[in-house]
Short mmCIF file of C-alpha atoms and ligand atoms in Angstrom, two decimals:
data_model
loop_
_atom_site.label_atom_id
_atom_site.label_comp_id
_atom_site.label_asym_id
_atom_site.label_seq_id
_atom_site.Cartn_x
_atom_site.Cartn_y
_atom_site.Cartn_z
CA UNK A 15 27.13 18.10 -6.72
CA UNK A 16 23.77 17.14 -5.42
CA UNK A 17 22.89 14.37 -2.74
CA UNK A 18 19.76 12.33 -2.22
CA UNK A 19 19.92 10.35 1.05
CA UNK A 20 17.93 7.00 1.33
CA UNK A 21 18.66 5.98 5.08
CA UNK A 22 18.39 2.26 5.67
CA UNK A 23 17.27 2.96 9.12
CA UNK A 24 13.54 4.20 8.76
CA UNK A 25 12.63 7.15 10.90
CA UNK A 26 15.98 8.72 11.06
CA UNK A 27 15.36 11.07 8.06
CA UNK A 28 16.22 14.34 10.36
CA UNK A 29 19.72 13.27 10.91
CA UNK A 30 20.60 13.60 7.09
CA UNK A 31 20.85 17.47 6.89
CA UNK A 32 23.63 17.69 4.52
CA UNK A 33 21.59 15.76 1.88
CA UNK A 34 19.49 17.84 -0.78
CA UNK A 35 16.65 15.39 -0.27
CA UNK A 36 16.00 12.51 2.03
CA UNK A 37 13.70 9.90 0.83
CA UNK A 38 12.41 6.61 2.35
CA UNK A 39 12.94 4.46 -0.48
CA UNK A 40 14.58 4.33 -3.82
CA UNK A 41 10.99 3.70 -5.15
CA UNK A 42 10.79 7.48 -4.45
CA UNK A 43 13.63 8.79 -6.48
CA UNK A 44 12.67 11.05 -9.14
CA UNK A 45 15.47 11.86 -11.43
CA UNK A 46 13.74 14.53 -13.30
CA UNK A 47 13.93 16.86 -10.08
CA UNK A 48 17.58 16.67 -10.39
CA UNK A 49 17.54 17.59 -14.15
CA UNK A 50 18.27 13.97 -15.32
CA UNK A 51 16.06 11.96 -17.60
CA UNK A 52 13.09 10.33 -15.72
CA UNK A 53 12.76 6.46 -15.05
CA UNK A 54 10.55 5.05 -17.65
CA UNK A 55 9.20 2.21 -15.45
CA UNK A 56 6.18 4.33 -14.37
CA UNK A 57 2.81 3.11 -16.00
CA UNK A 58 -0.01 5.62 -15.63
CA UNK A 59 1.16 7.10 -12.25
CA UNK A 60 2.09 3.45 -10.93
CA UNK A 61 5.29 1.46 -10.49
CA UNK A 62 4.93 -2.17 -11.35
CA UNK A 63 6.60 -4.42 -8.68
CA UNK A 64 7.58 -7.89 -8.58
CA UNK A 65 4.35 -9.35 -7.12
CA UNK A 66 4.47 -10.30 -3.47
CA UNK A 67 1.81 -12.49 -1.40
CA UNK A 68 0.16 -12.37 1.74
CA UNK A 69 -2.39 -14.24 3.39
CA UNK A 70 -3.96 -13.88 6.82
CA UNK A 71 -7.29 -13.55 8.74
CA UNK A 72 -9.18 -10.06 8.67
CA UNK A 73 -8.86 -8.71 12.28
CA UNK A 74 -9.95 -5.93 14.29
CA UNK A 75 -8.27 -2.83 13.64
CA UNK A 76 -7.47 0.28 15.44
CA UNK A 77 -11.11 1.76 15.58
CA UNK A 78 -10.02 4.93 13.90
CA UNK A 79 -13.55 5.20 12.26
CA UNK A 80 -12.27 4.46 8.65
CA UNK A 81 -15.65 3.24 7.91
CA UNK A 82 -17.34 6.60 8.96
CA UNK A 83 -14.89 8.14 6.36
CA UNK A 84 -16.38 5.61 3.88
CA UNK A 85 -12.81 4.02 3.57
CA UNK A 86 -13.20 0.63 5.52
CA UNK A 87 -9.95 -1.26 5.94
CA UNK A 88 -9.87 -5.10 6.25
CA UNK A 89 -7.00 -5.06 8.56
CA UNK A 90 -4.96 -8.55 7.94
CA UNK A 91 -2.88 -10.29 10.72
CA UNK A 92 0.70 -9.50 9.98
CA UNK A 93 1.95 -12.42 12.00
CA UNK A 94 5.00 -13.93 10.27
CA UNK A 95 5.07 -11.00 7.65
CA UNK A 96 7.36 -8.28 9.70
CA UNK A 97 10.39 -9.11 7.53
CA UNK A 98 8.53 -8.90 4.31
CA UNK A 99 6.87 -5.68 5.42
CA UNK A 100 9.83 -3.97 6.72
CA UNK A 101 11.40 -4.50 3.00
CA UNK A 102 8.87 -2.61 1.86
CA UNK A 103 8.89 1.39 2.09
CA UNK A 104 5.83 2.93 3.98
CA UNK A 105 3.27 3.99 1.12
CA UNK A 106 0.28 3.25 -1.24
CA UNK A 107 0.13 0.16 -2.99
CA UNK A 108 -2.47 -1.61 -5.04
CA UNK A 109 -3.19 -5.20 -5.40
CA UNK A 110 -5.74 -8.21 -6.09
CA UNK A 111 -7.56 -9.45 -3.03
CA UNK A 112 -9.23 -12.72 -2.50
CA UNK A 113 -11.85 -13.68 -0.17
CA UNK A 114 -12.63 -17.40 -0.41
CA UNK A 115 -16.37 -17.10 0.00
CA UNK A 116 -16.75 -13.92 -1.90
CA UNK A 117 -14.54 -13.46 -4.89
CA UNK A 118 -11.69 -11.59 -6.00
CA UNK A 119 -11.62 -7.68 -5.80
CA UNK A 120 -9.37 -4.83 -6.80
CA UNK A 121 -7.93 -3.19 -3.65
CA UNK A 122 -5.60 -0.19 -2.61
CA UNK A 123 -3.62 -0.32 0.45
CA UNK A 124 -1.06 1.78 2.80
CA UNK A 125 1.86 0.07 4.43
CA UNK A 126 2.85 2.22 7.46
CA UNK A 127 4.27 2.40 10.82
CA UNK A 128 2.61 1.13 13.78
CA UNK A 129 3.04 3.91 16.58
CA UNK A 130 2.65 1.03 19.16
CA UNK A 131 5.54 -1.08 18.10
CA UNK A 132 8.99 -0.39 17.63
CA UNK A 133 10.45 0.76 14.21
CA UNK A 134 10.56 -2.50 12.54
CA UNK A 135 6.83 -3.16 12.86
CA UNK A 136 4.78 -2.26 9.99
CA UNK A 137 0.95 -2.81 9.49
CA UNK A 138 -1.05 -2.72 6.41
CA UNK A 139 -4.72 -1.25 5.81
CA UNK A 140 -6.14 -2.75 2.90
CA UNK A 141 -9.28 -0.99 1.40
CA UNK A 142 -11.13 -3.58 -0.95
CA UNK A 143 -12.81 -1.40 -3.96
CA UNK A 144 -15.99 -3.06 -3.64
CA UNK A 145 -19.38 -2.51 -1.57
CA UNK A 146 -20.15 -5.47 0.77
CA UNK A 147 -23.32 -5.37 2.86
CA UNK A 148 -21.64 -6.96 5.90
CA UNK A 149 -18.28 -7.22 7.54
CA UNK A 150 -16.15 -10.25 7.06
CA UNK A 151 -13.95 -10.25 10.17
CA UNK A 152 -12.13 -13.73 10.68
CA UNK A 153 -12.27 -14.37 6.71
CA UNK A 154 -9.15 -15.27 5.06
CA UNK A 155 -7.95 -12.50 3.12
CA UNK A 156 -5.22 -13.35 0.42
CA UNK A 157 -3.26 -10.60 -1.46
CA UNK A 158 -1.01 -10.27 -4.30
CA UNK A 159 0.59 -6.97 -4.34
CA UNK A 160 1.28 -5.54 -7.77
CA UNK A 161 2.21 -2.01 -7.91
CA UNK A 162 3.10 1.13 -5.88
CA UNK A 163 1.46 4.46 -6.07
CA UNK A 164 3.15 6.91 -3.80
CA UNK A 165 5.20 7.31 -0.37
CA UNK A 166 3.37 7.69 2.83
CA UNK A 167 2.54 11.54 3.59
CA UNK A 168 1.36 13.76 6.17
CA UNK A 169 -1.57 15.87 5.33
CA UNK A 170 -2.74 19.08 6.74
CA UNK A 171 -6.25 18.12 7.24
CA UNK A 172 -8.37 15.03 7.20
CA UNK A 173 -10.41 15.97 4.36
CA UNK A 174 -7.08 16.60 2.30
CA UNK A 175 -5.93 13.00 3.29
CA UNK A 176 -9.54 11.37 2.44
CA UNK A 177 -9.24 13.25 -1.05
CA UNK A 178 -5.70 11.87 -1.65
CA UNK A 179 -7.01 8.27 -0.58
CA UNK A 180 -9.88 8.59 -3.40
CA UNK A 181 -7.28 9.75 -5.81
CA UNK A 182 -5.25 6.73 -4.90
CA UNK A 183 -8.39 4.70 -5.42
CA UNK A 184 -9.12 5.80 -8.85
CA UNK A 185 -5.29 5.29 -9.88
CA UNK A 186 -5.54 1.85 -8.61
CA UNK A 187 -8.70 0.99 -10.17
CA UNK A 188 -7.58 2.32 -13.55
CA UNK A 189 -4.24 0.54 -13.37
CA UNK A 190 -5.67 -2.63 -12.36
CA UNK A 191 -7.68 -2.72 -15.77
CA UNK A 192 -4.22 -2.74 -17.71
CA UNK A 193 -3.02 -6.05 -19.19
CA UNK A 194 0.19 -5.44 -17.14
CA UNK A 195 -1.72 -5.88 -13.97
CA UNK A 196 -5.04 -7.44 -14.74
CA UNK A 197 -3.24 -10.79 -15.53
CA UNK A 198 -2.57 -11.29 -11.84
CA UNK A 199 -6.47 -11.39 -11.14
CA UNK A 200 -6.32 -15.11 -12.22
CA UNK A 201 -3.55 -15.84 -9.99
CA UNK A 202 -4.31 -19.06 -8.19
CA UNK A 203 -2.81 -17.89 -4.88
CA UNK A 204 -6.03 -15.75 -4.62
CA UNK A 205 -8.52 -18.80 -4.71
CA UNK A 206 -6.57 -21.57 -2.80
CA UNK A 207 -7.13 -21.91 0.97
P1 ADP B 10 -11.04 -1.90 11.84
O1 ADP B 10 -10.59 -0.71 12.60
O2 ADP B 10 -11.73 -3.03 12.77
O3 ADP B 10 -10.35 -2.28 10.82
P2 ADP B 10 -12.87 -0.49 9.81
O4 ADP B 10 -13.68 0.84 10.08
O5 ADP B 10 -11.45 -0.14 8.88
O6 ADP B 10 -12.49 -1.24 11.23
O7 ADP B 10 -13.55 -1.49 8.97
C1 ADP B 10 -13.05 -2.47 8.32
C2 ADP B 10 -13.97 -3.72 8.37
O8 ADP B 10 -14.92 -3.53 7.51
C3 ADP B 10 -13.23 -5.10 7.62
O9 ADP B 10 -12.46 -5.63 8.86
C4 ADP B 10 -14.34 -5.66 7.19
O10 ADP B 10 -14.77 -6.77 7.96
C5 ADP B 10 -15.53 -4.82 6.90
N1 ADP B 10 -15.58 -4.06 5.36
C6 ADP B 10 -16.73 -3.99 4.82
N2 ADP B 10 -16.48 -3.45 3.39
C7 ADP B 10 -15.15 -3.36 3.28
C8 ADP B 10 -14.38 -3.02 2.27
N3 ADP B 10 -14.95 -2.67 1.01
N4 ADP B 10 -13.00 -3.05 2.45
C9 ADP B 10 -12.31 -3.51 3.53
N5 ADP B 10 -13.12 -3.83 4.67
C10 ADP B 10 -14.40 -3.68 4.52
MG1 MG B 11 -9.38 -0.99 9.33
#
């Protein structure tokens, strides 16, 4: 018998030493690793989700110099969304993003643990896949999250992290053109205010 553990308490992965594999979420279960037929839900490296919705003002992030790396992330106030975020495993997702004065854009984002808060607090780091000539702090950002790409991971170097994020970007850009995901571009949620 083989055992895959999916702890309900985050960050307790080290306690499950008897399991053959410990994963964050059932989204990360790969049956083919265990000699079983794979799930057929994946579409070009992405897992479609029941869409979920978030709106909030763009706030100052952690000043991690993401912009210097060419990956600015429009951090959004997650006030009121801690339950919604705790339901979603840490990882990389993609969405449509609306900024009322600017339009609707493709986006790839990570959901992860904020080390400054307790285990229940997560933050989101949305990268809009568009070149803006200016910052847009304070503007209202509206997100429709439509798919999942991969779990959060540790990388041996900054270069390998940045390379992976660019790969995530390519996956998201391609996926969002598929009818399955592109239909959400017209979701009225992205435009209302
Ligand atoms: P911070 O730590 O304050 O989040 P970043 O280096 O992550 O700083 O830069 C994010 C800011 O850059 C956003 O809040 C936004 O105003 C601006 N910005 C410009 N272009 C983009 C983009 N394509 N995606 C996300 N944010 C962008
Ligand atoms: Mg940021």
